[in-house]
Coordinates of N, CA, C and O in Angstrom, one line a residue:
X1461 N 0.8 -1.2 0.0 CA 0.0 0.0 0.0 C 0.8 1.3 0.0 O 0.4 2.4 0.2
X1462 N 1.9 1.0 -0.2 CA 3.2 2.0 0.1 C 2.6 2.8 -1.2 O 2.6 4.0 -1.1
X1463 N 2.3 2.4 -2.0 CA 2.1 2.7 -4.0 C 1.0 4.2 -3.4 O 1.3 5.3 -3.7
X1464 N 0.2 3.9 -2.9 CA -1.2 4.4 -2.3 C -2.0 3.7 -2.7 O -3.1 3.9 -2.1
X1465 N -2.2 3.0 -3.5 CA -3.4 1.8 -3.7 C -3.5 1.0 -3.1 O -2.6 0.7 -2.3
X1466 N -4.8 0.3 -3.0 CA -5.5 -0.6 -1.7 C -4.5 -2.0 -2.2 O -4.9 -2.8 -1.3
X1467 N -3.8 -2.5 -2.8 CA -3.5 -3.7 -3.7 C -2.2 -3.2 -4.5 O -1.8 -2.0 -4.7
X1468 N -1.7 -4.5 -5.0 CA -1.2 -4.5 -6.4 C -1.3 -4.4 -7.4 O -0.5 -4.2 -8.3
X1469 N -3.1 -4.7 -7.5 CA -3.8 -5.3 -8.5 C -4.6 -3.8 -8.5 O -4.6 -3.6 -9.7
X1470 N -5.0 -3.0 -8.0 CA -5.3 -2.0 -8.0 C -4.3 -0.5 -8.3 O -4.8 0.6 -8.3
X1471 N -2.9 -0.8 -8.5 CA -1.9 -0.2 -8.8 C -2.1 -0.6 -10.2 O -2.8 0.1 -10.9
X1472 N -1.5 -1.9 -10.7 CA -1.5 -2.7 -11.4 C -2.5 -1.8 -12.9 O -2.1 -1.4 -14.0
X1473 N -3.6 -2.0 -12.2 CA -4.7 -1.3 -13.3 C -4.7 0.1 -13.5 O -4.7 0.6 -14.6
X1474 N -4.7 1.2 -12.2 CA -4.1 2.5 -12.9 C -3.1 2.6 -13.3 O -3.1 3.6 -14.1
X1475 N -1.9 2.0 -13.3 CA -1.2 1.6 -14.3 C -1.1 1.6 -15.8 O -0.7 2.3 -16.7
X1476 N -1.7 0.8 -15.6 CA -2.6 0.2 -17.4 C -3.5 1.5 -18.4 O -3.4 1.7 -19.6
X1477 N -4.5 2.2 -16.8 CA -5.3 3.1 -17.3 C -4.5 4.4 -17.8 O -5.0 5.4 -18.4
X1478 N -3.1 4.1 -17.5 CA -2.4 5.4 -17.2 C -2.8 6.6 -16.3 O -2.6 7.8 -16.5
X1479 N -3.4 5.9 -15.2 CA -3.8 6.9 -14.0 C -2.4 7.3 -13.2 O -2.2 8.4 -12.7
X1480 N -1.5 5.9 -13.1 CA -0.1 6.1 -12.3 C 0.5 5.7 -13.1 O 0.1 5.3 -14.2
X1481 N 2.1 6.0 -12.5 CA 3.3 5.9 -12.7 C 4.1 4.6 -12.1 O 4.0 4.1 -11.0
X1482 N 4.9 4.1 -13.3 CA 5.3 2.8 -12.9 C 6.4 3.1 -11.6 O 6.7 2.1 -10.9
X1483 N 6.9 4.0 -11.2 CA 7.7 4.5 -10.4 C 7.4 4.4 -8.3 O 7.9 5.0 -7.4
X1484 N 6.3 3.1 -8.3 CA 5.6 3.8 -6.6 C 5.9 2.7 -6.3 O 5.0 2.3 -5.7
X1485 N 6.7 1.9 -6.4 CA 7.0 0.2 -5.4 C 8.2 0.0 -4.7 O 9.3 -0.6 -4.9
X1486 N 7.9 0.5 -4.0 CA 9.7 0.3 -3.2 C 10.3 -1.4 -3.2 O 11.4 -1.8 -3.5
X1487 N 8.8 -2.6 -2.6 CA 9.2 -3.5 -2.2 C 9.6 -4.3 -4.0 O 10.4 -5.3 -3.9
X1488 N 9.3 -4.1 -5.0 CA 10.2 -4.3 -6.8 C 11.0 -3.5 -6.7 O 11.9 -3.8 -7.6
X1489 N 11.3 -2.5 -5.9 CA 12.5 -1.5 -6.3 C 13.1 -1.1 -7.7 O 12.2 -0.9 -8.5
X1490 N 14.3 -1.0 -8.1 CA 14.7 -0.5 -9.0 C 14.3 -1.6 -10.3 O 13.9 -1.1 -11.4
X1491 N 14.5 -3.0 -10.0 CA 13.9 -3.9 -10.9 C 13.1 -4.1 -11.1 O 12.7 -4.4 -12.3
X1492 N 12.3 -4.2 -10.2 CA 11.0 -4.2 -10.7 C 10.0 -2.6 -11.4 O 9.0 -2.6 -12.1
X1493 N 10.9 -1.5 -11.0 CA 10.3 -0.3 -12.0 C 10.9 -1.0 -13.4 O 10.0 -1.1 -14.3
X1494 N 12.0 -1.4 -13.8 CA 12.7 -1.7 -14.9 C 12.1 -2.7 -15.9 O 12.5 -2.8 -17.1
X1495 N 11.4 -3.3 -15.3 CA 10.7 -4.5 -15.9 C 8.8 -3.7 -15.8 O 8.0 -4.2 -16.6
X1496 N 8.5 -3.1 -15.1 CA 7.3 -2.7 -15.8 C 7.4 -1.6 -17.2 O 6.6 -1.5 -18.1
X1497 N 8.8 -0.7 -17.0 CA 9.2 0.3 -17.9 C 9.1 -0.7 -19.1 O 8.3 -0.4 -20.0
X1498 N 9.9 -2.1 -19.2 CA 9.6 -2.7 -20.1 C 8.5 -3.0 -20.7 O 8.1 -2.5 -21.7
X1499 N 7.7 -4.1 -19.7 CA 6.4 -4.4 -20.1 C 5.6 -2.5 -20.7 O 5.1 -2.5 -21.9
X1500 N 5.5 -2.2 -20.4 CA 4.5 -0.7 -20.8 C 5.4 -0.2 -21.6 O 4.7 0.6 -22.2
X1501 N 6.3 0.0 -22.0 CA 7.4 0.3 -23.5 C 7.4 1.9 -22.9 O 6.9 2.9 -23.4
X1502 N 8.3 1.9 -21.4 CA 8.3 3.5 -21.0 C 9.6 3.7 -20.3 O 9.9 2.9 -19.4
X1503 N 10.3 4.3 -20.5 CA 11.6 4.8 -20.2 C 11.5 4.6 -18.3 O 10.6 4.9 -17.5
X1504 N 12.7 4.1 -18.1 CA 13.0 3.5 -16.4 C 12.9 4.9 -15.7 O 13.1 5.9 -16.4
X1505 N 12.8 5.1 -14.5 CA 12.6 6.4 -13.8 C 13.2 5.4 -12.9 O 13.3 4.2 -13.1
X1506 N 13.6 6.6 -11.2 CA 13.7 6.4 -10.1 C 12.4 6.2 -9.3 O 11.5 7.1 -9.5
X1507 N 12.2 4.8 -8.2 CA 11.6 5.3 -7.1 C 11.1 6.6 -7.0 O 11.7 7.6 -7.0
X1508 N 9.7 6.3 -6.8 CA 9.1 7.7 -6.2 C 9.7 7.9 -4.7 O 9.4 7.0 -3.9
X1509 N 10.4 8.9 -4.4 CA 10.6 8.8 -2.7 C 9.7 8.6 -1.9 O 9.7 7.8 -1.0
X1510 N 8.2 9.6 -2.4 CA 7.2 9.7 -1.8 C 6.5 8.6 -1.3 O 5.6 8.7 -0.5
X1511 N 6.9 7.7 -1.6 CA 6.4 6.0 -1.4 C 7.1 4.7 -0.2 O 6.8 3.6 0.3
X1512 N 8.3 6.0 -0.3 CA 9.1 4.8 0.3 C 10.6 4.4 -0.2 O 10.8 4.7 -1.4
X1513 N 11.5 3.8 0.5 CA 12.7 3.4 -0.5 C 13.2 1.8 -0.1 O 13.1 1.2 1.0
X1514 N 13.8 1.5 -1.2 CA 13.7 0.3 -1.9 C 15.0 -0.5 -0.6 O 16.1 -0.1 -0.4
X1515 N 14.2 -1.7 0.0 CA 14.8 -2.3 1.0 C 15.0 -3.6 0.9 O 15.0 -4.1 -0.2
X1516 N 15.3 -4.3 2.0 CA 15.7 -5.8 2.2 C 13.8 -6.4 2.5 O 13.3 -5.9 3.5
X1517 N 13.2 -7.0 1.9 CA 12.2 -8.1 2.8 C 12.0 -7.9 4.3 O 13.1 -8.1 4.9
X1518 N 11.1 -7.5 5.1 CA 10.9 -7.3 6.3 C 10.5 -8.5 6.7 O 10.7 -9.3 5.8
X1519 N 9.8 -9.1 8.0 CA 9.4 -9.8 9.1 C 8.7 -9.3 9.9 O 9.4 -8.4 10.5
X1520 N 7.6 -9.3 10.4 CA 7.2 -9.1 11.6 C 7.4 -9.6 12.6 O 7.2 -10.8 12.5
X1521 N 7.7 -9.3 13.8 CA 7.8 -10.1 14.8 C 6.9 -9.7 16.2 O 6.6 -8.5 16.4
X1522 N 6.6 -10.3 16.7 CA 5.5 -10.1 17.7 C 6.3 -10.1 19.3 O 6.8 -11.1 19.8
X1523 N 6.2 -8.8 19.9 CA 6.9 -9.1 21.3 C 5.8 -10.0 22.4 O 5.1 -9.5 23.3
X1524 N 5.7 -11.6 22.0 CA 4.8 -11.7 22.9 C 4.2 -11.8 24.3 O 3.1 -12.2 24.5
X1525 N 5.2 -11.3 25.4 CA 5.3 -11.0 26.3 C 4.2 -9.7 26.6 O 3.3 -9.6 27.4
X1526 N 4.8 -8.6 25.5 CA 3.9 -7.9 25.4 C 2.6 -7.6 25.1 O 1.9 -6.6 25.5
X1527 N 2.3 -8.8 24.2 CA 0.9 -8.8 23.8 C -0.2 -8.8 24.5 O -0.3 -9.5 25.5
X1528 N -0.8 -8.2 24.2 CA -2.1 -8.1 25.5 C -3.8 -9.2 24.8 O -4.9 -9.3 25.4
X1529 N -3.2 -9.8 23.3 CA -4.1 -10.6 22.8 C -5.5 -10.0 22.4 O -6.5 -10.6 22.5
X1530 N -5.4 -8.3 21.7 CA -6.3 -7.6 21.4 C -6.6 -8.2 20.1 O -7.8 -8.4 19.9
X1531 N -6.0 -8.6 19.2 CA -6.5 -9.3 17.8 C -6.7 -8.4 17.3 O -7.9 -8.3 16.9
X1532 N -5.8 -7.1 17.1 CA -6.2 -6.5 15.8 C -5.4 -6.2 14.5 O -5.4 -5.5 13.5
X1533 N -4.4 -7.3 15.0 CA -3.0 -7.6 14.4 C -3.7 -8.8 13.4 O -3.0 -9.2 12.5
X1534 N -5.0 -9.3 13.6 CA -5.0 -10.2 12.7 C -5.9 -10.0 11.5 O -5.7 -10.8 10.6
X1535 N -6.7 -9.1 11.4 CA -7.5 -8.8 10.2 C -6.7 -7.3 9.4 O -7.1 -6.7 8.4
X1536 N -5.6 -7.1 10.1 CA -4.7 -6.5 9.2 C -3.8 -7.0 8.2 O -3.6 -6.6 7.1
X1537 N -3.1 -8.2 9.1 CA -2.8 -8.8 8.2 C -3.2 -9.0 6.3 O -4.4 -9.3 6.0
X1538 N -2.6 -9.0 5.8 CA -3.4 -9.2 4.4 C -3.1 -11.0 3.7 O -3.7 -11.5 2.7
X1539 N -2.2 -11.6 4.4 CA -1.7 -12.9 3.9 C -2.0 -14.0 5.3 O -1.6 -15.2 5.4
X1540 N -2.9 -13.4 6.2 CA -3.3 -14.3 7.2 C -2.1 -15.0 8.1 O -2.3 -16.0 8.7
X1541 N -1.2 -14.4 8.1 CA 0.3 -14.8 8.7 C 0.4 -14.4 10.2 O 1.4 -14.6 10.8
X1542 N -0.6 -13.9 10.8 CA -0.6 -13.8 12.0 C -1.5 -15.1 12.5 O -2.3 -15.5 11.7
X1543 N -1.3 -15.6 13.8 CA -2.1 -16.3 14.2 C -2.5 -16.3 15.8 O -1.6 -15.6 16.1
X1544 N -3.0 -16.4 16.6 CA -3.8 -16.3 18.0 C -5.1 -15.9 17.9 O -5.6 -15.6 16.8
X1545 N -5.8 -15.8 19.1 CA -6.9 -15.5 19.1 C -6.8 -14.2 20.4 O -5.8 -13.9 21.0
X1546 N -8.4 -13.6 20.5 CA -8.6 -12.8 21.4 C -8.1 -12.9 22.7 O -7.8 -14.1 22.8
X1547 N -7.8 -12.3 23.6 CA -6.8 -12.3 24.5 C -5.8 -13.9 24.6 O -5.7 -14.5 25.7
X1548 N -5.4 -14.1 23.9 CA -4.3 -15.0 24.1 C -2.8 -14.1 23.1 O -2.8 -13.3 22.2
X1549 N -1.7 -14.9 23.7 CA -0.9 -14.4 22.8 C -1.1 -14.3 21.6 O -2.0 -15.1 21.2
X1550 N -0.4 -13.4 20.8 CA -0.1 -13.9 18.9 C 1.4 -14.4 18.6 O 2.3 -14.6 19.4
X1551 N 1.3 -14.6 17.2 CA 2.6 -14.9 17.0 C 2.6 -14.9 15.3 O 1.5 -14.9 14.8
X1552 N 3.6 -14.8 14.5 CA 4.0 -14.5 13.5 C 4.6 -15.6 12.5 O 5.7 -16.1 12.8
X1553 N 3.9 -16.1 11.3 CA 4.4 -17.5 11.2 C 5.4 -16.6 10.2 O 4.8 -15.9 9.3
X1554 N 6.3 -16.8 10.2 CA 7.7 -16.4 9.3 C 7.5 -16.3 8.3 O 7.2 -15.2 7.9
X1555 N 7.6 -17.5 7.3 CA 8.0 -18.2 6.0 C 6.8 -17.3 5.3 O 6.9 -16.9 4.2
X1556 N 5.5 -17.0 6.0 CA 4.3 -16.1 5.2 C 4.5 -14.7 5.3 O 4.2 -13.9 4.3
X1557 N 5.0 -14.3 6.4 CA 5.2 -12.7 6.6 C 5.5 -12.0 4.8 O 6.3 -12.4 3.9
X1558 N 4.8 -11.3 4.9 CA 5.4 -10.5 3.6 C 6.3 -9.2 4.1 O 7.2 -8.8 3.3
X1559 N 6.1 -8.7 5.1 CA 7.0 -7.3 5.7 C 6.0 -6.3 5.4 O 6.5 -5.2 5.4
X1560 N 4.5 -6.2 5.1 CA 3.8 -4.9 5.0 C 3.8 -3.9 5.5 O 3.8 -2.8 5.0
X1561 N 3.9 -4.3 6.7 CA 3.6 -3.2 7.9 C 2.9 -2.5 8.2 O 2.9 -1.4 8.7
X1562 N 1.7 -3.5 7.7 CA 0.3 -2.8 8.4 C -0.3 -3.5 9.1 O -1.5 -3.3 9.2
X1563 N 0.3 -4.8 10.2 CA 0.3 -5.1 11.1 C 0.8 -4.0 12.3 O 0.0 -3.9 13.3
X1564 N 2.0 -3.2 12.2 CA 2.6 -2.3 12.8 C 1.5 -1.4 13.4 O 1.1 -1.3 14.5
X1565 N 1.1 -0.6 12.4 CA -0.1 0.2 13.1 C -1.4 -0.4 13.9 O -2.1 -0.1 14.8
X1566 N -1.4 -1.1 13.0 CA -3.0 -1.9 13.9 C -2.4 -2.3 15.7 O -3.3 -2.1 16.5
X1567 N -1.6 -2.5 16.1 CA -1.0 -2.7 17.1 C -1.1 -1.4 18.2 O -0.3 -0.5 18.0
X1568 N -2.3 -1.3 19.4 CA -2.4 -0.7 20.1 C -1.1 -0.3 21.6 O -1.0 0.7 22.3
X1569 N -0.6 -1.5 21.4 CA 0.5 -1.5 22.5 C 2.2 -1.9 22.0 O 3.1 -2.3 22.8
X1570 N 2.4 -1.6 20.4 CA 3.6 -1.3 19.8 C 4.1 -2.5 20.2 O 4.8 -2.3 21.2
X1571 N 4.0 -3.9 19.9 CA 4.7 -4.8 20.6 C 4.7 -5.7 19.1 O 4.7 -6.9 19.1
X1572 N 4.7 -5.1 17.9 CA 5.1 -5.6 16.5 C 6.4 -4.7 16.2 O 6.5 -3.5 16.4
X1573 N 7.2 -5.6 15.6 CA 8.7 -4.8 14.9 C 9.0 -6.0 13.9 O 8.9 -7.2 13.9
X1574 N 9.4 -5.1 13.3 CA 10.0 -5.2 11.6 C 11.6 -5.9 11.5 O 12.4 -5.0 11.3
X1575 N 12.2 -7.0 11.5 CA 13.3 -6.6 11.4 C 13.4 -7.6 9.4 O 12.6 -8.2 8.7
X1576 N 15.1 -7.3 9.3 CA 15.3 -8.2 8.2 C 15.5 -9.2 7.6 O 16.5 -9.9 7.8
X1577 N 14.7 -9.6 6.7 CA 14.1 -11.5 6.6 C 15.0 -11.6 5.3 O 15.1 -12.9 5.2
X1578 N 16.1 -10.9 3.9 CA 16.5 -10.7 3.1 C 18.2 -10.9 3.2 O 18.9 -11.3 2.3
X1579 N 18.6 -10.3 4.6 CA 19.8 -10.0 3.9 C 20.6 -9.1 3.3 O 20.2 -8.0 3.6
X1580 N 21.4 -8.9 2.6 CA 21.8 -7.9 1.8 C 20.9 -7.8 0.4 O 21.2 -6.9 -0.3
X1581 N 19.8 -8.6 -0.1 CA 19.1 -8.8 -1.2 C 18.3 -7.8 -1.2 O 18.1 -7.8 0.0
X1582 N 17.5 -6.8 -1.8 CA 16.5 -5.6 -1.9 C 15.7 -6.0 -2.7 O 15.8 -7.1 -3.4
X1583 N 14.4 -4.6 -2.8 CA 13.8 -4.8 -3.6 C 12.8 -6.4 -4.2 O 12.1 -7.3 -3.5
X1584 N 13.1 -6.3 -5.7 CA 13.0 -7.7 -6.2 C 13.7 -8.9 -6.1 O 13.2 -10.1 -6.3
X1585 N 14.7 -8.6 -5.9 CA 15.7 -9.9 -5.4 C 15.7 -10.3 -4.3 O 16.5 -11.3 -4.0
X1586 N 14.9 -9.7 -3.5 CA 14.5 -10.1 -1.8 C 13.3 -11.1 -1.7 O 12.8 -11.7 -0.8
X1587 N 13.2 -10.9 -2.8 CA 11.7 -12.3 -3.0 C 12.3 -13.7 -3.9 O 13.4 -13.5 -4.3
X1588 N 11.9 -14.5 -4.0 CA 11.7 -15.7 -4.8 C 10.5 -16.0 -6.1 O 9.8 -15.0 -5.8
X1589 N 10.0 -16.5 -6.9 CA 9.2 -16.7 -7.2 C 8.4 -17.8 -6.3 O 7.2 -17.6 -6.2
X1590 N 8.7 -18.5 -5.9 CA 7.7 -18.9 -4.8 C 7.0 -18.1 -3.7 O 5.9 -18.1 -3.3
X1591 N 8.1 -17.4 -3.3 CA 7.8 -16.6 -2.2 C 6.5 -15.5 -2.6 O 5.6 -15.2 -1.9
X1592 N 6.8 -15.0 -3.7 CA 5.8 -14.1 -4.5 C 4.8 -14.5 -4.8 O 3.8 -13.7 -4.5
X1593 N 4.6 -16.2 -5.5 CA 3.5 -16.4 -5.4 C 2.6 -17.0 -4.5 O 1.4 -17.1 -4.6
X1594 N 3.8 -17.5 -3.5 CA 2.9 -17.6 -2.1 C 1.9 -16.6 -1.4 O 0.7 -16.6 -1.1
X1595 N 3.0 -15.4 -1.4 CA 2.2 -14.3 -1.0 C 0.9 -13.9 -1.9 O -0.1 -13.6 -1.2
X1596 N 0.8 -13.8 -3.3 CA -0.5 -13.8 -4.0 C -1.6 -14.4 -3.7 O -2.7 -14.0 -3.6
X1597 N -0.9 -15.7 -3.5 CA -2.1 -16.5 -3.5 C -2.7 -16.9 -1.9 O -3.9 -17.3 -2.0
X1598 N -2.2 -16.8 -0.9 CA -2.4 -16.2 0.6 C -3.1 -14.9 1.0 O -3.6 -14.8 2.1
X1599 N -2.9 -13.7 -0.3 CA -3.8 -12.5 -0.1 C -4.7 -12.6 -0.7 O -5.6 -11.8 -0.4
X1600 N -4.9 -13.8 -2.2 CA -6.0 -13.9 -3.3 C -7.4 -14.8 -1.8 O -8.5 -14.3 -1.8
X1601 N -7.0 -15.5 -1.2 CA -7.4 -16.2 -0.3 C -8.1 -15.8 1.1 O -8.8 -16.6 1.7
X1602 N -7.6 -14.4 1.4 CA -8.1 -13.6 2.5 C -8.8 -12.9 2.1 O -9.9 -12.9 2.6
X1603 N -8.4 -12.1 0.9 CA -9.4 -11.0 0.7 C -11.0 -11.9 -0.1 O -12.1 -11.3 -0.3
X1604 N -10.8 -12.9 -0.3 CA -11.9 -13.7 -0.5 C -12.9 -14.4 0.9 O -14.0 -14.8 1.0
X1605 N -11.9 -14.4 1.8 CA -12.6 -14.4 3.0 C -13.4 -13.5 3.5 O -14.5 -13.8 3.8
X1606 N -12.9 -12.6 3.7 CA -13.3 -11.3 3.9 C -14.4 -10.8 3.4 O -15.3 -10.4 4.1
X1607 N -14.4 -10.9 2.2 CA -15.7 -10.9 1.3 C -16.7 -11.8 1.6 O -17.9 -11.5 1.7
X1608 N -16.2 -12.8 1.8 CA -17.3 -13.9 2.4 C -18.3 -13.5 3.5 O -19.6 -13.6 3.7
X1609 N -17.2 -12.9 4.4 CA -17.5 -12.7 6.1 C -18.6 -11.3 5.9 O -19.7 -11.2 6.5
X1610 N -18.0 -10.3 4.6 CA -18.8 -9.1 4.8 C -19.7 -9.4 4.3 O -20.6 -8.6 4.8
X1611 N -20.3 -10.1 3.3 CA -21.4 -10.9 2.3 C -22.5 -10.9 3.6 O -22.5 -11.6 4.6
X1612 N -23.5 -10.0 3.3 CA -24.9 -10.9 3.7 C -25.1 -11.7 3.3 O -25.1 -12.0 2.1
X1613 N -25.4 -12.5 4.6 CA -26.4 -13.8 4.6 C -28.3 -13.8 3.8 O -29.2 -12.9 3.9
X1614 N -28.4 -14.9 3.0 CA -29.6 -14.7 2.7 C -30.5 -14.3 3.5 O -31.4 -13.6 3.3
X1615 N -29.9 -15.0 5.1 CA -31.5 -14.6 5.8 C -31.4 -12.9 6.2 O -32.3 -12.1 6.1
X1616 N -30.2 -12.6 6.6 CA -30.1 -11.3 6.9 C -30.8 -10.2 5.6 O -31.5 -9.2 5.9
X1617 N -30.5 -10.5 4.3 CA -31.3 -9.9 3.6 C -32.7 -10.0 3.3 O -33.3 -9.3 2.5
X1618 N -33.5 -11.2 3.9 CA -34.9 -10.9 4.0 C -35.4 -10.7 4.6 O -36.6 -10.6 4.3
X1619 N -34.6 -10.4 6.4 CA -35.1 -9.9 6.9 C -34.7 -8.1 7.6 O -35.0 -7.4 8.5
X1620 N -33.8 -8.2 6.4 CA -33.8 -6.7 6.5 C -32.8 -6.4 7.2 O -32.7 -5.2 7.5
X1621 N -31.5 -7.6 7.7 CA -30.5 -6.8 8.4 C -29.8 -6.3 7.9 O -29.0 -5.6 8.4

């Protein structure tokens, strides 16, 4: 969301529409501007600063000592990579973390931090194609839940809730 779009896929298409600029992805960084300049036949630019700048793969990590088990770390998530329930600890399954850091804010008592899951690798080379399409398909999967969850029920729509 660093881009300002709710998505990738929603970047993705103003994109397309030519509403934006291929220039707003810190976490593709310089290669990944370079390969949409391609695909779209448009001369490479820099990172927009405004967006953010191009880093190693983050982590979340959960101080769980600290947790007070409010659960609002978990419908932030966008890849379902947090796990606990209401007042019980949380915790952070690794290998899913994408590094968003919109777990970070949702966190009432600051007991989420970021550190680095990459290494010296940035940007696009901080991912794998597995790892990329894990994450796709783990946010294709939530945000389908989600929808599910917000979906009225038949009965609630006949009877008017």
């Amino acid at each position: 969301r660093r881009c300002g779009y709710a998505d990738c896929r929603d970047y993705a298409e103003s994109m397309a529409a030519g509403r934006a600029d291929i220039d707003r992805c810190p976490p593709g960084g310089a290669e990944g501007i370079a390969r949409l300049a391609a695909v779209a036949i448009l001369a490479i630019r820099p990172l927009d600063p405004t967006c953010g700048l191009e880093g190693p793969r983050l982590l979340a990590v959960i101080d769980e000592p600290a947790c007070i088990g409010c659960a609002q770390c978990l419908p932030a998530c966008p890849v379902d990579a947090i796990v606990g329930r209401s007042k019980r600890t949380h915790t952070v399954i690794a290998p899913l973390c994408t590094g968003c850091e919109l777990c970070v804010a949702a966190c009432p008592v600051d007991c989420i931090h970021l550190v680095d899951a990459a290494g010296p690798a940035t940007g696009w080379a901080a991912w794998s194609p597995g790892q990329a399409r894990t994450a796709r398909d783990r946010y294709s999967a939530h945000t389908a839940r989600i929808g599910r969850n917000a979906a009225p029920s038949r009965q609630d729509e006949a009877t008017g809730s």
